[in-house]
Short mmCIF file of C-alpha atoms in Angstrom, two decimals:
data_model
loop_
_atom_site.label_atom_id
_atom_site.label_comp_id
_atom_site.label_asym_id
_atom_site.label_seq_id
_atom_site.Cartn_x
_atom_site.Cartn_y
_atom_site.Cartn_z
CA UNK A 1 -22.77 17.24 -14.35
CA UNK A 2 -26.33 15.91 -14.39
CA UNK A 3 -28.35 14.28 -11.64
CA UNK A 4 -27.59 16.65 -8.77
CA UNK A 5 -28.74 15.79 -5.25
CA UNK A 6 -29.03 17.94 -2.12
CA UNK A 7 -25.84 17.79 -0.06
CA UNK A 8 -27.42 15.82 2.79
CA UNK A 9 -28.97 13.24 0.47
CA UNK A 10 -25.75 12.92 -1.51
CA UNK A 11 -23.72 12.30 1.64
CA UNK A 12 -26.17 9.59 2.65
CA UNK A 13 -25.59 7.83 -0.68
CA UNK A 14 -21.82 8.12 -0.28
CA UNK A 15 -22.02 6.80 3.29
CA UNK A 16 -24.15 3.87 2.10
CA UNK A 17 -21.55 3.07 -0.57
CA UNK A 18 -18.81 3.10 2.05
CA UNK A 19 -20.84 0.83 4.31
CA UNK A 20 -21.38 -1.65 1.45
CA UNK A 21 -17.66 -1.67 0.60
CA UNK A 22 -16.74 -2.17 4.26
CA UNK A 23 -19.17 -5.10 4.60
CA UNK A 24 -17.86 -6.82 1.45
CA UNK A 25 -14.29 -6.26 2.58
CA UNK A 26 -14.98 -7.62 6.05
CA UNK A 27 -16.86 -10.61 4.63
CA UNK A 28 -13.89 -11.55 2.44
CA UNK A 29 -11.40 -11.20 5.30
CA UNK A 30 -13.45 -12.96 7.97
CA UNK A 31 -14.25 -15.92 5.72
CA UNK A 32 -10.99 -16.31 3.82
CA UNK A 33 -8.50 -14.95 6.38
CA UNK A 34 -5.65 -17.21 7.51
CA UNK A 35 -6.01 -18.91 10.91
CA UNK A 36 -2.45 -20.25 11.10
CA UNK A 37 1.03 -18.82 10.41
CA UNK A 38 2.29 -18.83 6.84
CA UNK A 39 5.38 -17.87 4.83
CA UNK A 40 7.90 -15.72 6.74
CA UNK A 41 5.95 -16.05 9.99
CA UNK A 42 7.40 -19.51 10.54
CA UNK A 43 10.92 -18.14 10.39
CA UNK A 44 10.06 -15.09 12.51
CA UNK A 45 8.38 -17.17 15.20
CA UNK A 46 11.33 -19.56 15.20
CA UNK A 47 13.63 -16.60 15.81
CA UNK A 48 11.58 -14.53 18.25
CA UNK A 49 8.92 -16.84 19.69
CA UNK A 50 10.61 -17.82 22.95
CA UNK A 51 12.14 -14.36 23.48
CA UNK A 52 8.77 -12.66 23.00
CA UNK A 53 7.06 -15.14 25.31
CA UNK A 54 9.55 -14.64 28.16
CA UNK A 55 10.03 -10.90 27.51
CA UNK A 56 13.77 -10.97 26.72
CA UNK A 57 13.59 -9.61 23.16
CA UNK A 58 15.37 -6.24 22.69
CA UNK A 59 14.97 -3.37 20.23
CA UNK A 60 18.19 -4.37 18.47
CA UNK A 61 16.77 -7.85 17.86
CA UNK A 62 14.03 -6.46 15.63
CA UNK A 63 16.67 -5.09 13.25
CA UNK A 64 17.98 -8.60 12.59
CA UNK A 65 14.78 -10.34 11.54
CA UNK A 66 15.75 -10.70 7.90
CA UNK A 67 18.95 -11.07 5.91
CA UNK A 68 17.53 -9.00 3.08
CA UNK A 69 16.33 -5.43 2.70
CA UNK A 70 12.74 -5.70 3.96
CA UNK A 71 13.32 -4.86 7.60
CA UNK A 72 10.54 -3.06 9.48
CA UNK A 73 11.35 -3.00 13.22
CA UNK A 74 8.19 -1.14 14.26
CA UNK A 75 5.98 -3.41 12.19
CA UNK A 76 7.69 -6.46 13.67
CA UNK A 77 7.11 -5.13 17.17
CA UNK A 78 3.43 -4.56 16.38
CA UNK A 79 3.12 -8.06 14.91
CA UNK A 80 4.63 -9.82 17.88
CA UNK A 81 2.91 -7.57 20.38
CA UNK A 82 -0.42 -8.71 18.95
CA UNK A 83 0.76 -12.33 18.76
CA UNK A 84 1.80 -12.32 22.40
CA UNK A 85 -1.46 -10.69 23.47
CA UNK A 86 -3.53 -13.34 21.64
CA UNK A 87 -1.23 -16.30 22.37
CA UNK A 88 0.18 -16.49 18.84
CA UNK A 89 -3.21 -16.63 17.14
CA UNK A 90 -2.59 -14.88 13.79
CA UNK A 91 -6.25 -14.10 13.03
CA UNK A 92 -6.19 -10.86 15.10
CA UNK A 93 -3.43 -9.61 12.79
CA UNK A 94 -5.69 -10.22 9.80
CA UNK A 95 -8.74 -8.65 11.47
CA UNK A 96 -6.71 -5.74 12.82
CA UNK A 97 -5.47 -4.95 9.34
CA UNK A 98 -9.04 -5.13 8.06
CA UNK A 99 -10.29 -2.66 10.68
CA UNK A 100 -7.45 -0.21 10.07
CA UNK A 101 -7.93 -0.42 6.31
CA UNK A 102 -11.66 0.27 6.60
CA UNK A 103 -10.90 3.30 8.79
CA UNK A 104 -8.30 4.42 6.25
CA UNK A 105 -10.84 4.16 3.43
CA UNK A 106 -13.38 6.16 5.41
CA UNK A 107 -10.79 8.81 6.23
CA UNK A 108 -9.73 9.24 2.61
CA UNK A 109 -13.34 9.44 1.48
CA UNK A 110 -13.92 12.20 4.03
CA UNK A 111 -10.76 13.94 2.76
CA UNK A 112 -12.11 13.78 -0.79
CA UNK A 113 -15.49 15.20 0.25
CA UNK A 114 -13.87 18.01 2.25
CA UNK A 115 -11.45 18.85 -0.54
CA UNK A 116 -14.24 19.41 -3.04
CA UNK A 117 -17.10 20.96 -1.02
CA UNK A 118 -20.34 21.16 -2.97
CA UNK A 119 -23.71 22.74 -2.46
CA UNK A 120 -25.20 19.86 -4.42
CA UNK A 121 -23.73 16.42 -4.99
CA UNK A 122 -23.42 15.14 -8.58
CA UNK A 123 -23.40 11.51 -9.61
CA UNK A 124 -19.79 11.81 -10.79
CA UNK A 125 -18.75 13.25 -7.43
CA UNK A 126 -20.44 10.39 -5.60
CA UNK A 127 -18.85 7.79 -7.87
CA UNK A 128 -15.39 9.28 -7.36
CA UNK A 129 -15.84 9.45 -3.58
CA UNK A 130 -16.91 5.80 -3.50
CA UNK A 131 -14.04 4.90 -5.83
CA UNK A 132 -11.55 6.27 -3.33
CA UNK A 133 -12.89 3.84 -0.74
CA UNK A 134 -12.93 1.01 -3.29
CA UNK A 135 -9.27 1.72 -4.10
CA UNK A 136 -8.22 1.31 -0.47
CA UNK A 137 -10.40 -1.77 0.07
CA UNK A 138 -9.39 -3.24 -3.29
CA UNK A 139 -9.74 -7.02 -3.03
CA UNK A 140 -7.14 -7.49 -5.78
CA UNK A 141 -4.64 -7.15 -2.92
CA UNK A 142 -6.07 -10.35 -1.38
CA UNK A 143 -2.70 -11.85 -0.43
CA UNK A 144 -1.91 -9.08 2.03
CA UNK A 145 -5.52 -8.73 3.19
CA UNK A 146 -5.98 -12.37 4.14
CA UNK A 147 -2.60 -13.18 5.67
CA UNK A 148 -0.96 -12.09 8.95
CA UNK A 149 0.98 -9.39 7.08
CA UNK A 150 -2.25 -7.36 6.92
CA UNK A 151 -1.90 -5.25 10.06
CA UNK A 152 1.71 -4.23 9.50
CA UNK A 153 0.98 -3.37 5.86
CA UNK A 154 -2.05 -1.27 6.81
CA UNK A 155 0.03 0.57 9.43
CA UNK A 156 2.74 1.34 6.88
CA UNK A 157 0.32 2.60 4.24
CA UNK A 158 -1.52 4.74 6.81
CA UNK A 159 1.74 6.35 7.92
CA UNK A 160 2.67 6.93 4.26
CA UNK A 161 -0.60 8.74 3.60
CA UNK A 162 0.03 10.87 6.69
CA UNK A 163 3.50 11.80 5.40
CA UNK A 164 1.98 12.81 2.05
CA UNK A 165 -0.56 15.05 3.78
CA UNK A 166 2.13 16.60 5.99
CA UNK A 167 4.26 17.29 2.91
CA UNK A 168 1.33 18.97 1.19
CA UNK A 169 0.83 21.18 4.23
CA UNK A 170 4.55 21.87 4.52
CA UNK A 171 4.84 23.16 0.95
CA UNK A 172 1.38 24.66 0.57
CA UNK A 173 1.62 26.80 3.71
CA UNK A 174 5.26 27.92 3.30
CA UNK A 175 4.36 31.52 2.52
CA UNK A 176 1.98 31.78 5.49
CA UNK A 177 4.58 30.75 8.12
CA UNK A 178 7.62 32.54 9.45
CA UNK A 179 11.10 31.31 8.56
CA UNK A 180 11.55 29.84 12.04
CA UNK A 181 8.30 27.89 11.78
CA UNK A 182 9.20 26.67 8.31
CA UNK A 183 12.56 25.42 9.60
CA UNK A 184 10.82 23.65 12.47
CA UNK A 185 8.26 22.11 10.12
CA UNK A 186 10.97 20.99 7.70
CA UNK A 187 12.94 19.43 10.55
CA UNK A 188 9.90 17.61 11.93
CA UNK A 189 8.89 16.32 8.49
CA UNK A 190 12.46 15.22 7.82
CA UNK A 191 12.66 13.46 11.19
CA UNK A 192 9.33 11.75 10.49
CA UNK A 193 10.50 10.54 7.07
CA UNK A 194 13.76 9.36 8.65
CA UNK A 195 11.76 7.43 11.25
CA UNK A 196 9.59 5.84 8.57
CA UNK A 197 12.65 4.83 6.56
CA UNK A 198 14.37 3.14 9.50
CA UNK A 199 11.38 1.58 11.27
CA UNK A 200 8.48 1.22 8.83
CA UNK A 201 9.16 1.63 5.11
CA UNK A 202 11.46 -1.33 4.39
CA UNK A 203 12.72 -1.18 0.78
CA UNK A 204 9.70 0.94 -0.17
CA UNK A 205 11.53 3.95 1.27
CA UNK A 206 13.03 4.56 -2.19
CA UNK A 207 9.69 5.41 -3.79
CA UNK A 208 8.48 7.12 -0.62
CA UNK A 209 11.35 9.58 -0.21
CA UNK A 210 11.83 10.30 -3.92
CA UNK A 211 8.10 10.99 -4.42
CA UNK A 212 8.06 13.44 -1.51
CA UNK A 213 11.31 15.02 -2.72
CA UNK A 214 9.97 15.56 -6.24
CA UNK A 215 6.77 17.09 -4.85
CA UNK A 216 8.80 19.49 -2.69
CA UNK A 217 10.93 20.48 -5.69
CA UNK A 218 7.79 21.13 -7.74
CA UNK A 219 6.35 23.21 -4.90
CA UNK A 220 9.54 25.25 -4.61
CA UNK A 221 9.59 25.80 -8.37
CA UNK A 222 6.05 27.14 -8.16
CA UNK A 223 7.21 29.53 -5.41
CA UNK A 224 10.52 30.35 -7.12
CA UNK A 225 10.05 34.10 -6.76
CA UNK A 226 10.76 33.66 -3.06
CA UNK A 227 12.95 30.59 -3.48
CA UNK A 228 15.77 31.73 -1.20
CA UNK A 229 13.40 31.96 1.76
CA UNK A 230 12.23 28.39 1.32
CA UNK A 231 15.53 26.66 0.49
CA UNK A 232 16.67 26.22 4.10
CA UNK A 233 13.54 24.35 5.33
CA UNK A 234 13.57 22.12 2.22
CA UNK A 235 17.29 21.44 2.61
CA UNK A 236 16.73 20.53 6.26
CA UNK A 237 14.11 17.97 5.21
CA UNK A 238 16.52 16.63 2.60
CA UNK A 239 19.42 16.21 5.05
CA UNK A 240 17.36 14.39 7.69
CA UNK A 241 15.62 12.17 5.14
CA UNK A 242 18.90 11.37 3.43
CA UNK A 243 20.44 10.50 6.78
CA UNK A 244 17.73 7.91 7.33
CA UNK A 245 18.31 6.45 3.85
CA UNK A 246 22.08 6.25 4.39
CA UNK A 247 21.69 4.51 7.73
CA UNK A 248 19.18 2.13 6.16
CA UNK A 249 21.62 1.27 3.40
CA UNK A 250 24.40 0.61 5.91
CA UNK A 251 22.22 -1.58 8.12
CA UNK A 252 20.05 -3.35 5.60
CA UNK A 253 21.96 -3.56 2.32
CA UNK A 254 20.60 -6.47 0.31
CA UNK A 255 22.64 -9.68 0.22
CA UNK A 256 20.92 -11.25 -2.76
CA UNK A 257 22.81 -11.08 -6.05
CA UNK A 258 21.01 -9.46 -8.93
CA UNK A 259 20.24 -11.65 -11.90
CA UNK A 260 22.36 -11.05 -14.97
CA UNK A 261 20.16 -9.91 -17.86
CA UNK A 262 20.30 -12.01 -21.02
CA UNK A 263 20.05 -8.93 -23.22
CA UNK A 264 19.89 -5.23 -22.50
CA UNK A 265 17.04 -4.42 -24.88
CA UNK A 266 15.06 -7.47 -23.82
CA UNK A 267 15.61 -6.56 -20.18
CA UNK A 268 14.48 -2.98 -20.72
CA UNK A 269 11.36 -4.15 -22.56
CA UNK A 270 10.57 -6.62 -19.77
CA UNK A 271 10.96 -3.92 -17.12
CA UNK A 272 8.66 -1.56 -19.03
CA UNK A 273 6.07 -4.31 -19.45
CA UNK A 274 6.45 -5.08 -15.74
CA UNK A 275 5.65 -1.46 -14.86
CA UNK A 276 2.57 -1.58 -17.09
CA UNK A 277 1.45 -4.84 -15.48
CA UNK A 278 2.00 -3.27 -12.05
CA UNK A 279 -0.65 -0.67 -12.92
CA UNK A 280 -2.96 -3.12 -14.63
CA UNK A 281 -2.98 -5.53 -11.69
CA UNK A 282 -4.80 -2.99 -9.54
CA UNK A 283 -7.92 -3.58 -11.65
CA UNK A 284 -7.37 -7.08 -13.08
CA UNK A 285 -7.46 -9.87 -10.51
CA UNK A 286 -4.36 -12.05 -10.42
CA UNK A 287 -6.47 -15.13 -11.19
CA UNK A 288 -7.52 -13.57 -14.51
CA UNK A 289 -3.96 -12.80 -15.56
CA UNK A 290 -2.82 -16.29 -14.52
CA UNK A 291 -5.58 -17.86 -16.62
CA UNK A 292 -5.66 -15.58 -19.67
CA UNK A 293 -2.02 -14.50 -19.72
CA UNK A 294 -0.35 -11.10 -19.47
CA UNK A 295 -2.14 -9.64 -22.49
CA UNK A 296 -5.25 -8.52 -20.62
CA UNK A 297 -3.42 -7.01 -17.65
CA UNK A 298 -0.96 -5.30 -20.01
CA UNK A 299 -3.80 -3.75 -22.02
CA UNK A 300 -5.59 -2.46 -18.92
CA UNK A 301 -2.29 -1.27 -17.47
CA UNK A 302 -1.46 0.70 -20.63
CA UNK A 303 -4.87 2.36 -20.53
CA UNK A 304 -4.55 3.28 -16.86
CA UNK A 305 -0.95 4.45 -17.16
CA UNK A 306 -1.67 6.60 -20.22
CA UNK A 307 -4.71 8.06 -18.48
CA UNK A 308 -2.63 8.74 -15.35
CA UNK A 309 0.09 10.56 -17.31
CA UNK A 310 -2.52 12.64 -19.11
CA UNK A 311 -4.36 13.56 -15.91
CA UNK A 312 -1.11 14.34 -14.09
CA UNK A 313 -0.04 16.69 -16.89
CA UNK A 314 -3.26 18.67 -16.67
CA UNK A 315 -3.25 18.57 -12.87
CA UNK A 316 0.22 20.12 -12.72
CA UNK A 317 -0.87 22.82 -15.16
CA UNK A 318 -3.96 23.45 -13.05
CA UNK A 319 -2.10 23.79 -9.74
CA UNK A 320 0.88 26.04 -10.37
CA UNK A 321 0.67 27.44 -6.84
CA UNK A 322 2.44 24.44 -5.29
CA UNK A 323 -0.61 23.44 -3.28
CA UNK A 324 -2.79 20.31 -3.24
CA UNK A 325 0.22 18.02 -3.60
CA UNK A 326 -1.29 14.99 -1.83
CA UNK A 327 -2.71 13.23 -4.92
CA UNK A 328 0.40 14.05 -6.95
CA UNK A 329 2.63 12.41 -4.32
CA UNK A 330 0.39 9.33 -4.29
CA UNK A 331 0.78 8.90 -8.05
CA UNK A 332 4.52 9.61 -7.98
CA UNK A 333 4.97 7.06 -5.19
CA UNK A 334 3.11 4.35 -7.11
CA UNK A 335 5.00 5.01 -10.34
CA UNK A 336 8.43 5.09 -8.66
CA UNK A 337 7.72 2.05 -6.51
CA UNK A 338 6.46 0.09 -9.50
CA UNK A 339 9.61 0.98 -11.42
CA UNK A 340 11.89 -0.01 -8.54
CA UNK A 341 10.08 -3.34 -8.03
CA UNK A 342 10.24 -4.06 -11.76
CA UNK A 343 13.98 -3.38 -11.89
CA UNK A 344 14.58 -5.56 -8.84
CA UNK A 345 12.22 -8.43 -9.61
CA UNK A 346 11.59 -8.85 -13.33
CA UNK A 347 15.13 -10.01 -14.12
CA UNK A 348 14.91 -12.78 -11.53
CA UNK A 349 11.25 -13.80 -11.60
CA UNK A 350 9.89 -12.63 -14.94
CA UNK A 351 7.24 -10.09 -15.90
CA UNK A 352 4.41 -12.14 -14.42
CA UNK A 353 5.67 -11.40 -10.90
CA UNK A 354 4.48 -7.80 -11.32
CA UNK A 355 0.87 -9.02 -11.33
CA UNK A 356 1.28 -10.32 -7.78
CA UNK A 357 -1.51 -9.23 -5.46
CA UNK A 358 0.98 -8.06 -2.83
CA UNK A 359 2.07 -5.21 -5.11
CA UNK A 360 -1.50 -3.94 -5.48
CA UNK A 361 -1.04 -2.46 -2.00
CA UNK A 362 1.39 0.00 -3.59
CA UNK A 363 -0.39 0.60 -6.91
CA UNK A 364 -3.67 1.24 -5.05
CA UNK A 365 -2.02 4.30 -3.49
CA UNK A 366 -1.55 5.65 -7.00
CA UNK A 367 -5.18 4.89 -7.83
CA UNK A 368 -6.31 7.00 -4.86
CA UNK A 369 -4.23 9.92 -6.11
CA UNK A 370 -5.48 9.41 -9.67
CA UNK A 371 -9.12 9.68 -8.61
CA UNK A 372 -8.45 12.90 -6.66
CA UNK A 373 -6.65 14.43 -9.63
CA UNK A 374 -9.10 13.15 -12.24
CA UNK A 375 -12.10 14.73 -10.55
CA UNK A 376 -10.21 17.98 -9.98
CA UNK A 377 -9.10 18.18 -13.61
CA UNK A 378 -12.50 17.15 -14.95
CA UNK A 379 -14.39 19.84 -13.04
CA UNK A 380 -11.90 22.72 -13.29
CA UNK A 381 -10.65 22.39 -16.87
CA UNK A 382 -12.63 23.61 -19.85
CA UNK A 383 -12.64 20.37 -21.83
CA UNK A 384 -14.98 19.72 -24.72
CA UNK A 385 -18.00 17.51 -24.12
CA UNK A 386 -16.37 14.68 -26.10
CA UNK A 387 -13.23 14.76 -23.96
CA UNK A 388 -15.26 14.76 -20.76
CA UNK A 389 -17.23 11.76 -21.98
CA UNK A 390 -13.97 9.95 -22.79
CA UNK A 391 -12.66 10.98 -19.38
CA UNK A 392 -15.66 9.47 -17.60
CA UNK A 393 -15.59 6.43 -19.87
CA UNK A 394 -12.06 5.51 -18.83
CA UNK A 395 -12.97 5.91 -15.16
CA UNK A 396 -16.09 3.78 -15.53
CA UNK A 397 -14.15 1.14 -17.50
CA UNK A 398 -11.55 0.91 -14.74
CA UNK A 399 -14.20 0.67 -12.05
CA UNK A 400 -16.00 -2.09 -13.93
CA UNK A 401 -12.79 -4.10 -14.01
CA UNK A 402 -12.19 -3.41 -10.35
CA UNK A 403 -15.74 -4.38 -9.42
CA UNK A 404 -15.48 -7.59 -11.46
CA UNK A 405 -12.27 -8.43 -9.61
CA UNK A 406 -14.06 -7.83 -6.32
CA UNK A 407 -16.81 -10.26 -7.27
CA UNK A 408 -14.24 -12.82 -8.38
CA UNK A 409 -12.38 -12.57 -5.08
CA UNK A 410 -15.59 -12.98 -3.11
CA UNK A 411 -16.26 -16.18 -5.07
CA UNK A 412 -12.91 -17.63 -4.02
CA UNK A 413 -13.49 -17.11 -0.27
CA UNK A 414 -14.54 -20.73 0.46
CA UNK A 415 -11.42 -22.15 -1.22
CA UNK A 416 -9.15 -19.84 0.76
CA UNK A 417 -10.91 -20.87 3.97
CA UNK A 418 -10.45 -24.54 3.01
CA UNK A 419 -6.74 -23.92 2.42
CA UNK A 420 -6.38 -22.43 5.89
CA UNK A 421 -8.24 -25.37 7.46
CA UNK A 422 -6.00 -27.79 5.56
CA UNK A 423 -2.90 -26.19 7.05
CA UNK A 424 -4.46 -26.36 10.50
CA UNK A 425 -5.08 -30.08 10.12
CA UNK A 426 -1.52 -30.63 8.99
CA UNK A 427 -0.25 -28.89 12.12
CA UNK A 428 -2.16 -31.44 14.21
CA UNK A 429 -0.50 -34.42 12.50
CA UNK A 430 2.84 -32.82 11.66
CA UNK A 431 4.86 -35.76 13.02
CA UNK A 432 3.38 -37.99 10.34
CA UNK A 433 4.28 -35.66 7.44
CA UNK A 434 7.47 -35.50 5.40
CA UNK A 435 9.16 -32.30 4.23
CA UNK A 436 7.39 -32.28 0.86
CA UNK A 437 3.99 -32.33 2.57
CA UNK A 438 4.97 -29.21 4.52
CA UNK A 439 5.50 -27.22 1.33
CA UNK A 440 1.99 -25.78 1.55
CA UNK A 441 3.05 -23.74 4.58
CA UNK A 442 5.32 -21.77 2.19
CA UNK A 443 7.96 -21.52 4.91
CA UNK A 444 11.64 -20.89 4.27
CA UNK A 445 12.40 -24.28 5.78
CA UNK A 446 10.27 -27.25 6.89
CA UNK A 447 12.42 -27.35 10.02
CA UNK A 448 11.01 -23.94 10.99
CA UNK A 449 7.48 -25.35 10.74
CA UNK A 450 8.32 -28.38 12.88
CA UNK A 451 10.06 -26.25 15.49
CA UNK A 452 7.23 -23.73 15.70
CA UNK A 453 4.50 -26.34 15.96
CA UNK A 454 6.41 -28.01 18.81
CA UNK A 455 6.85 -24.59 20.42
CA UNK A 456 3.09 -24.02 20.15
CA UNK A 457 2.32 -27.42 21.70
CA UNK A 458 4.67 -26.97 24.65
CA UNK A 459 3.32 -23.52 25.52
CA UNK A 460 -0.35 -23.91 24.59
CA UNK A 461 -0.23 -21.38 21.75
CA UNK A 462 -1.87 -20.85 18.36
CA UNK A 463 -4.28 -23.72 17.56
CA UNK A 464 -3.23 -25.47 20.79
CA UNK A 465 -4.15 -22.61 23.11
CA UNK A 466 -7.46 -24.19 24.14
CA UNK A 467 -5.95 -27.59 24.89
#
């Protein structure tokens, strides 16, 4: 590792990189962020608007916000709490998500620095630390960043990261705690995962729980000489987490019928390509894949996925003590979630749906874990110089793609701002518009848009709050 800097100077460089990323992220959000409701918010406001305004909404009501599987009662409560506080102005939801995401990026960068303490800071270390922040603030996830879904999504991802860290501590410290403390820890972690499943995770609970479960199994295998002592706490986590999943299934089972595949082999191939595109879309902006086709995102996805599998293999070999599970859980979560989304979506919407920016929120979690593992493996494994150069080359290649996507997104800020202003103007003249003209609001029904705009006018809300 060449180009070493004193620790203090190196930390200054890393802090400067974080500050630059935060400024670019904030610039994109503040310029291109939505100023009016969009998509599901029209339906949600039509359902809850009056109840929230007069304070009659109940906890049970939040469990009935959607006929499908994506129900997040806590996130819905946060959304409408903010909306009520700011008189149904959605911009605070966008800005709130931005602030939380910047804090999350800073926290994970600090975690990276503390996990690999150095007397002197190398260039590679600094690049990896900055890359962790870039992964969290990845502008390829522009759809979630710029729309009112931002705050709820940031809350969910933050709570997921916390559960991964708690799982790492649960397994890594098993031998240092008494049986009673392990049982208590297992119960608390299980109750927390159950809470996330029922109130926060939505359909993402599948990847979340399975990733944590696999990490716990790996940790117990590493500690198999004293397996009997650790089975009870792990089983307690399993029972409580499973209880949450069962209740979720009972309450929120999906009502949409799955598409019938035209051919088994073709369907399997499409799902596999969808998984690859899921990984590639974290570095290739959706605009590029829409313009150039799936070839480029598939190629980048194959490279990243192969690199991830290789790094994970060496990382597991390196850490046979069952500790440092956080990055492994991140990667497992991203892989499992990508597979679940591909199975559920590719048959109905095609492979291209896996390049959607909204799914980068999930794949970016895997990228964070990959960077942690890659640096660990690179510095603690006795690779040849050629392999290390290839290792760094893949990382640099991925970051170049990611940086190019960031620049591309920053260039589209004015058009996104213009789109938001166009919707605002349509709200002012909504009585003169037909249903087709309301399609740009992307609502489930144009009637929801008309109802909500009238609701805003009558109560002085949203864009009418200053009138």
